[in-house]
Coordinates of C-alpha atoms in Angstrom, one line a residue:
M29 CA -47.3 22.0 7.1
N30 CA -43.6 22.5 8.1
R31 CA -41.6 23.1 4.9
S32 CA -38.2 24.0 6.4
I33 CA -36.6 20.6 5.9
L34 CA -38.7 19.9 2.9
S35 CA -37.1 22.7 1.0
V36 CA -33.6 21.5 1.8
A37 CA -34.1 18.2 0.2
A38 CA -36.6 19.3 -2.5
A39 CA -34.5 17.8 -5.4
V40 CA -35.2 14.3 -4.2
L41 CA -38.6 14.5 -2.5
I42 CA -40.7 11.5 -3.2
P43 CA -44.5 12.0 -3.5
L44 CA -46.2 8.9 -2.1
L45 CA -49.8 10.2 -2.1
T46 CA -52.1 7.3 -1.3
S47 CA -50.8 4.6 -3.5
G48 CA -48.9 1.8 -1.7
C49 CA -48.9 3.5 1.7
I50 CA -49.8 1.7 4.9
V51 CA -52.9 3.4 6.3
V52 CA -53.9 3.3 9.9
S53 CA -57.5 4.5 10.1
N54 CA -58.0 7.4 12.4
N55 CA -60.1 10.2 10.9
N56 CA -59.2 12.5 13.7
N57 CA -55.5 12.5 12.9
R58 CA -53.8 14.5 10.2
A59 CA -51.7 13.3 7.2
G60 CA -48.2 14.5 7.0
D61 CA -44.6 14.2 5.6
I62 CA -42.0 12.0 7.1
T63 CA -38.5 13.4 7.3
V64 CA -36.0 10.6 7.8
L65 CA -32.6 11.6 9.1
W66 CA -29.8 9.1 9.4
S67 CA -26.4 8.7 11.1
F68 CA -23.9 5.9 11.3
N69 CA -22.8 4.9 14.8
G70 CA -23.5 8.6 15.6
Q71 CA -21.3 9.8 12.7
S72 CA -22.2 11.6 9.5
C73 CA -21.8 10.4 5.9
L74 CA -18.4 12.1 5.7
F75 CA -16.9 9.6 8.2
V76 CA -18.2 6.5 6.3
P77 CA -16.9 7.0 2.8
Q78 CA -17.7 3.3 1.9
V79 CA -21.4 4.1 2.2
Q80 CA -22.2 5.2 -1.3
S81 CA -26.0 5.3 -1.1
V82 CA -28.9 4.9 1.4
R83 CA -32.0 2.8 1.0
V84 CA -35.2 3.6 2.8
I85 CA -37.7 0.7 3.3
I86 CA -41.3 1.3 4.5
P87 CA -43.3 -1.9 4.3
G88 CA -46.2 -1.5 1.9
A89 CA -44.9 1.8 0.5
Q90 CA -43.7 2.0 -3.1
L91 CA -40.8 4.5 -3.0
Q92 CA -39.3 6.0 -6.1
N93 CA -36.0 4.4 -7.3
N94 CA -36.7 1.5 -4.9
G95 CA -36.0 3.9 -2.0
L96 CA -32.4 4.6 -3.0
Y97 CA -31.0 8.1 -2.2
P98 CA -27.6 9.8 -1.9
C99 CA -26.1 9.7 1.6
M100 CA -26.1 13.5 1.6
T101 CA -28.4 15.9 -0.2
N102 CA -27.8 19.6 0.0
N103 CA -25.6 18.9 3.1
V104 CA -28.4 17.0 4.8
A105 CA -28.1 13.3 5.7
G106 CA -31.7 12.5 5.1
I107 CA -34.8 12.7 2.9
T108 CA -38.4 14.0 3.2
L109 CA -41.1 11.7 2.0
L110 CA -44.5 13.4 1.2
N111 CA -48.1 12.9 2.0
F112 CA -48.5 9.9 4.3
R113 CA -51.8 9.3 5.8
S114 CA -52.0 9.3 9.6
G115 CA -50.8 6.1 11.3
T116 CA -47.7 4.3 12.5
Y117 CA -45.0 3.3 10.1
Q118 CA -41.9 1.1 10.5
V119 CA -38.9 2.7 8.7
T120 CA -35.7 0.7 7.9
V121 CA -32.7 2.6 6.6
E122 CA -29.7 0.7 5.0
G123 CA -26.3 2.1 4.1
L124 CA -25.0 0.4 0.9
D125 CA -21.4 0.2 -0.4
S126 CA -20.3 0.6 -4.0
A127 CA -21.3 -3.0 -4.7
G128 CA -24.8 -2.5 -3.3
R129 CA -24.0 -4.6 -0.2
V130 CA -25.6 -3.6 3.1
V131 CA -23.0 -2.4 5.6
Y132 CA -25.1 -0.4 8.0
Q133 CA -28.7 -0.8 9.0
G134 CA -31.2 0.7 11.4
T135 CA -35.0 0.5 12.0
S136 CA -37.4 2.7 13.9
S137 CA -41.1 3.5 14.1
V138 CA -42.8 6.8 13.6
L139 CA -46.4 8.0 14.2
V140 CA -47.7 10.4 11.5
N141 CA -50.0 13.0 12.9
G142 CA -49.0 15.9 10.7
D143 CA -45.4 16.5 9.6
V144 CA -42.9 14.4 11.6
A145 CA -39.1 13.9 11.7
L146 CA -37.5 10.6 12.5
S147 CA -33.8 10.1 13.3
V148 CA -32.4 6.6 12.6
N149 CA -28.9 5.7 13.9
L150 CA -27.5 2.9 11.7
T151 CA -25.1 0.3 13.1
P152 CA -22.8 -2.1 11.1
V153 CA -24.3 -5.3 10.0
Q154 CA -22.6 -8.6 10.9
G155 CA -19.7 -9.3 8.5
A156 CA -19.7 -5.8 7.2
T157 CA -16.5 -4.8 5.5
G158 CA -14.4 -1.6 6.0
T159 CA -11.9 0.5 4.2
A160 CA -8.3 1.5 4.8
L161 CA -6.8 4.7 3.5
V162 CA -3.1 4.0 3.2
S163 CA -0.3 6.5 2.6
W164 CA 3.5 6.2 2.8
V165 CA 6.4 8.5 3.6
F166 CA 10.0 8.0 2.8
P167 CA 13.3 8.8 4.7
G168 CA 13.9 12.5 4.6
N169 CA 10.4 13.1 3.4
L170 CA 11.6 12.6 -0.1
A171 CA 9.3 12.0 -3.1
C172 CA 9.3 8.8 -5.1
A173 CA 11.3 10.3 -8.0
Q174 CA 14.1 11.4 -5.6
L175 CA 14.7 7.8 -4.4
G176 CA 16.2 4.7 -6.0
D177 CA 19.0 4.7 -8.5
V178 CA 18.2 8.2 -9.8
A179 CA 21.7 8.6 -11.4
G180 CA 21.0 5.4 -13.3
N181 CA 17.6 6.6 -14.4
R182 CA 15.9 4.0 -12.2
P183 CA 14.0 6.0 -9.6
V184 CA 11.3 4.5 -7.4
S185 CA 8.2 4.5 -9.5
R186 CA 5.8 1.9 -8.0
V187 CA 4.7 0.3 -4.8
L188 CA 3.6 -3.3 -4.4
V189 CA 0.7 -3.5 -2.0
S190 CA -0.1 -6.8 -0.4
V191 CA -2.9 -7.4 2.1
D192 CA -2.7 -10.5 4.4
N193 CA 0.0 -12.1 2.2
A194 CA -2.2 -12.0 -0.9
T195 CA -0.8 -11.5 -4.3
P196 CA 0.5 -7.9 -4.4
T197 CA -1.0 -5.2 -6.5
S198 CA 1.3 -2.6 -8.2
V199 CA 0.2 1.1 -7.8
D200 CA 1.9 4.3 -9.0
C201 CA 4.2 5.4 -6.1
A202 CA 3.0 9.0 -6.2
R203 CA -0.6 8.0 -5.6
G204 CA 0.0 7.2 -1.9
N205 CA 3.2 9.2 -1.3
A206 CA 2.3 11.8 1.4
T207 CA 4.7 14.8 1.0
A208 CA 4.6 18.4 2.0
A209 CA 3.3 19.2 -1.5
N210 CA 0.6 16.6 -1.3
P211 CA 0.0 15.6 2.3
S212 CA -3.4 14.0 1.6
A213 CA -2.1 11.5 -0.9
A214 CA -3.4 8.0 -0.1
I215 CA -4.8 4.8 -1.7
T216 CA -8.0 3.2 -0.7
I217 CA -8.2 -0.5 0.1
D218 CA -11.8 -1.7 0.2
N219 CA -13.6 -4.8 1.4
L220 CA -11.5 -5.5 4.4
T221 CA -13.3 -7.6 7.0
G222 CA -14.3 -5.3 9.9
G223 CA -13.0 -5.8 13.4
V224 CA -10.0 -7.9 12.1
A225 CA -6.3 -6.8 12.1
H226 CA -5.1 -6.9 8.5
T227 CA -1.4 -7.0 7.6
I228 CA -0.5 -4.5 4.9
D229 CA 2.9 -4.9 3.2
L230 CA 4.4 -2.1 1.0
I231 CA 7.5 -2.5 -1.2
A232 CA 8.8 0.5 -3.2
Q233 CA 10.4 -0.6 -6.5
D234 CA 11.8 0.9 -9.7
A235 CA 10.4 0.0 -13.1
S236 CA 12.7 -3.0 -13.4
G237 CA 11.3 -4.6 -10.2
F238 CA 14.3 -3.9 -7.9
S239 CA 13.1 -3.2 -4.4
Y240 CA 14.5 -0.3 -2.3
L241 CA 12.2 0.3 0.6
R242 CA 9.6 -1.5 2.6
A243 CA 7.0 -1.1 5.3
T244 CA 4.8 -3.7 7.0
N245 CA 2.1 -2.9 9.6
S246 CA -1.3 -3.9 10.7
V247 CA -4.6 -2.0 10.6
T248 CA -8.0 -2.8 12.0
V249 CA -11.1 -1.3 10.4
N250 CA -14.4 -0.9 12.1
P251 CA -17.2 -2.9 10.5
G252 CA -18.7 -0.5 7.9
G253 CA -16.1 2.1 8.8
S254 CA -12.7 3.3 7.6
V255 CA -9.3 3.8 9.1
A256 CA -6.3 5.9 7.9
G257 CA -2.8 4.5 8.2
Q258 CA 0.5 6.2 7.3
F259 CA 3.4 3.9 6.7
Q260 CA 7.0 5.0 7.3
M261 CA 9.1 3.3 4.5
Q262 CA 12.5 2.0 5.5
W263 CA 15.5 1.1 3.4
I264 CA 16.0 -2.6 2.6
V265 CA 19.1 -1.8 0.7
G266 CA 22.5 -0.3 1.3
S267 CA 25.6 0.0 -0.9
L268 CA 28.3 -2.6 -1.5
P269 CA 31.8 -1.2 -2.2
I270 CA 34.6 -3.6 -2.5
R271 CA 38.4 -3.5 -3.2
W272 CA 40.8 -6.3 -4.0
S273 CA 44.4 -7.2 -4.3
F274 CA 46.3 -10.3 -5.4
L275 CA 48.6 -12.6 -3.5
N276 CA 51.3 -14.4 -5.4
Q277 CA 53.6 -16.6 -3.3
G278 CA 53.0 -14.5 -0.3
V279 CA 53.6 -11.2 -2.1
T280 CA 50.8 -8.7 -2.7
I281 CA 50.6 -7.5 -6.3
T282 CA 48.5 -5.3 -8.5
C283 CA 46.1 -6.0 -11.4
Q284 CA 48.8 -5.1 -13.8
Q285 CA 51.4 -7.3 -12.1
A286 CA 49.0 -10.2 -12.0
A287 CA 48.1 -9.7 -15.7
V288 CA 44.4 -9.5 -14.8
T289 CA 42.1 -7.1 -16.7
S290 CA 38.7 -8.3 -15.5
V291 CA 37.2 -9.6 -12.3
F292 CA 34.0 -11.7 -12.1
L293 CA 31.9 -11.2 -8.9
N294 CA 29.2 -13.3 -7.3
F295 CA 27.8 -13.2 -3.8
K296 CA 26.0 -15.7 -1.6
N297 CA 23.6 -14.5 1.1
T298 CA 24.6 -16.3 4.3
Q299 CA 21.1 -16.5 5.6
T300 CA 19.2 -17.6 2.5
Q301 CA 22.2 -19.4 0.9
R302 CA 21.2 -17.9 -2.4
Y303 CA 23.5 -16.5 -5.0
V304 CA 22.9 -13.0 -6.4
F305 CA 23.8 -13.9 -10.0
V306 CA 22.2 -17.1 -11.3
D307 CA 21.3 -18.6 -14.6
G308 CA 17.8 -19.4 -15.8
S309 CA 17.8 -22.6 -13.8
G310 CA 18.8 -20.9 -10.6
N311 CA 22.4 -22.1 -10.7
P312 CA 25.2 -19.7 -9.8
T313 CA 27.1 -18.1 -12.6
A314 CA 30.6 -16.6 -12.8
G315 CA 28.8 -13.4 -11.9
Q316 CA 29.1 -9.8 -13.0
Q317 CA 32.2 -8.9 -15.0
V318 CA 33.9 -5.6 -14.1
P319 CA 37.3 -4.0 -15.0
C320 CA 40.1 -4.9 -12.6
V321 CA 40.9 -1.2 -12.3
S322 CA 37.9 1.1 -11.9
A323 CA 37.3 4.5 -13.5
N324 CA 38.5 5.9 -10.3
N325 CA 41.9 4.2 -10.8
L326 CA 41.2 1.8 -7.9
Q327 CA 41.3 -1.9 -7.7
G328 CA 37.7 -2.5 -6.9
T329 CA 34.1 -1.8 -7.8
F330 CA 30.9 -0.3 -6.3
F331 CA 27.3 -1.5 -6.1
P332 CA 25.3 1.6 -5.1
Y333 CA 22.2 -0.4 -4.1
F334 CA 22.4 -3.9 -2.8
E335 CA 19.9 -6.0 -0.7
I336 CA 20.8 -5.9 3.0
G337 CA 22.5 -8.9 4.5
N338 CA 25.8 -10.7 4.9
Y339 CA 27.4 -12.1 1.8
E340 CA 30.1 -14.5 1.0
V341 CA 32.3 -13.0 -1.7
Y342 CA 33.3 -15.1 -4.7
L343 CA 35.7 -13.4 -7.0
Q344 CA 37.4 -14.9 -10.0
A345 CA 40.1 -13.1 -12.1
P346 CA 41.5 -15.0 -15.1
V347 CA 45.2 -14.3 -15.9
T348 CA 45.7 -13.0 -19.5
G349 CA 47.5 -15.6 -21.6
N350 CA 47.5 -18.1 -18.8
A351 CA 45.2 -20.9 -17.6
Y352 CA 45.5 -19.7 -14.0
T353 CA 42.6 -17.9 -12.3
Y354 CA 43.0 -15.9 -9.1
Q355 CA 40.0 -16.3 -6.7
T356 CA 38.8 -15.7 -3.2
G357 CA 38.4 -18.6 -0.8
R358 CA 41.5 -20.4 -2.0
G359 CA 42.9 -21.8 1.2
G360 CA 39.5 -22.4 2.8
T361 CA 38.4 -19.0 4.0
V362 CA 35.7 -17.1 2.0
P363 CA 35.5 -13.4 2.9
V364 CA 32.1 -12.1 4.1
L365 CA 30.9 -8.6 3.6
Q366 CA 27.9 -6.9 5.3
V367 CA 25.4 -4.6 3.6
Q368 CA 23.5 -2.4 6.1
A369 CA 20.2 -0.8 5.5
G370 CA 20.4 2.8 4.5
V371 CA 24.2 2.9 4.7
F372 CA 25.5 4.3 1.4
A373 CA 29.1 4.7 0.4
Q374 CA 30.0 7.0 -2.5
S375 CA 32.6 4.9 -4.3
E376 CA 34.7 1.7 -4.1
A377 CA 37.2 3.6 -2.1
M378 CA 35.1 2.9 1.0
G379 CA 35.1 -0.8 0.4
Q380 CA 36.7 -3.5 2.5
Q381 CA 39.6 -5.2 0.7
V382 CA 39.5 -8.9 -0.2
V383 CA 42.4 -11.0 -1.4
L384 CA 42.5 -13.2 -4.4
Q385 CA 45.2 -15.8 -4.7

C-alpha cells in the first residue's frame, strides 16, 4: 500500500475499517485508502481565507468528527481515509466558513482497487459570501497619530467603516493603516454577497468625533472568495483663518477704537444651509467667542481644521458700555469665505478680512 501521502496527513487519518462503508462486491478487487485532495476554483486554501474548515461526505460512511477537517494539514490540502473495501464511492467535499455555512462545494466519484487519490475542485455555491481585506493610507503616507489636531491633543484615532450605507462601525485607526512600518495592516469585512459591488465608506476621526479625512470606493468579491482593497484617504477639512476690521461712519477703526474686546463668530454652509454653532434644538447661536485681538496681536482668529465648503460669515462684536453691536451683513451683503480641502494656513494672518459695521 502506498504510504507517501498517508504519512503527511497521519495526524488526522480516519480509520473506517468496515463499519458504515459502502461496499461494492468484487472479490477480485483490492481494498485501499482514499486520499482526497481539494482546491477552490483551482486555488489553494491560502487564497480562500474565509474557508475555515472542510467537510468530506461519503454516503453510507461514518467519518470521524462528522467528516470535518482543517483546510490544510501539514501543508497538504487534503486527507487520507483508510481501509475502504473495493468499489465505487461518491465523494462530496464542502468548504465551510467560520459560521459553518457552505461556501464551496464539489463532488466526484472514485473507484477503489487498492490505494487511490482523488482531486476535487470546489466551486462557490449559489449565494456564497466573500471577504474584503480593507486598508487605508493617508496623505504623505503619515500614520494615524500624525494626523488631525495633533497640537491640540486630538489626533486621528479611529475610522468609521460603513458598507452599503449601513450603520458605520468604529475601528482603531492603526488596525487598517498601511504604512512603511506595517504595510500589511488591514481589516477584514466578512459576509459580503459575492459577485456584487459593495460601497465601502471610510471616515477618519479623532476621539471627539470630528472628521478629518474620507475615502469611498466600491469592491466586488468573488463568491466564496476574497478581495484586497487599499483606500487613499483624502482631506475633507482645511483651515479657516479670518481677520476683521470695523467701519464707523465710513472710517475704518480698530478693536480698541471701537471699544470691542470680544467677537462672536458663526458660519452658515451655503450648500447645506446649516449653521456651524447651534443649540440643543438645532437653532443657531451667537457662536464661538474669541478675543478681538489675537495672541499674535492681530484682529482676527484661526480655525486650524474646518469642514470644507463655502460659508456665510456672521460676526457680532458688542461695544463695551454701549448697547450697540457691530456685525457683518449690515447693509445687506454677508461675506462668504471658502474652506478648501487640504489647504492649511498657519495663522489668522493668512485670513481674508471682513468688515463689521
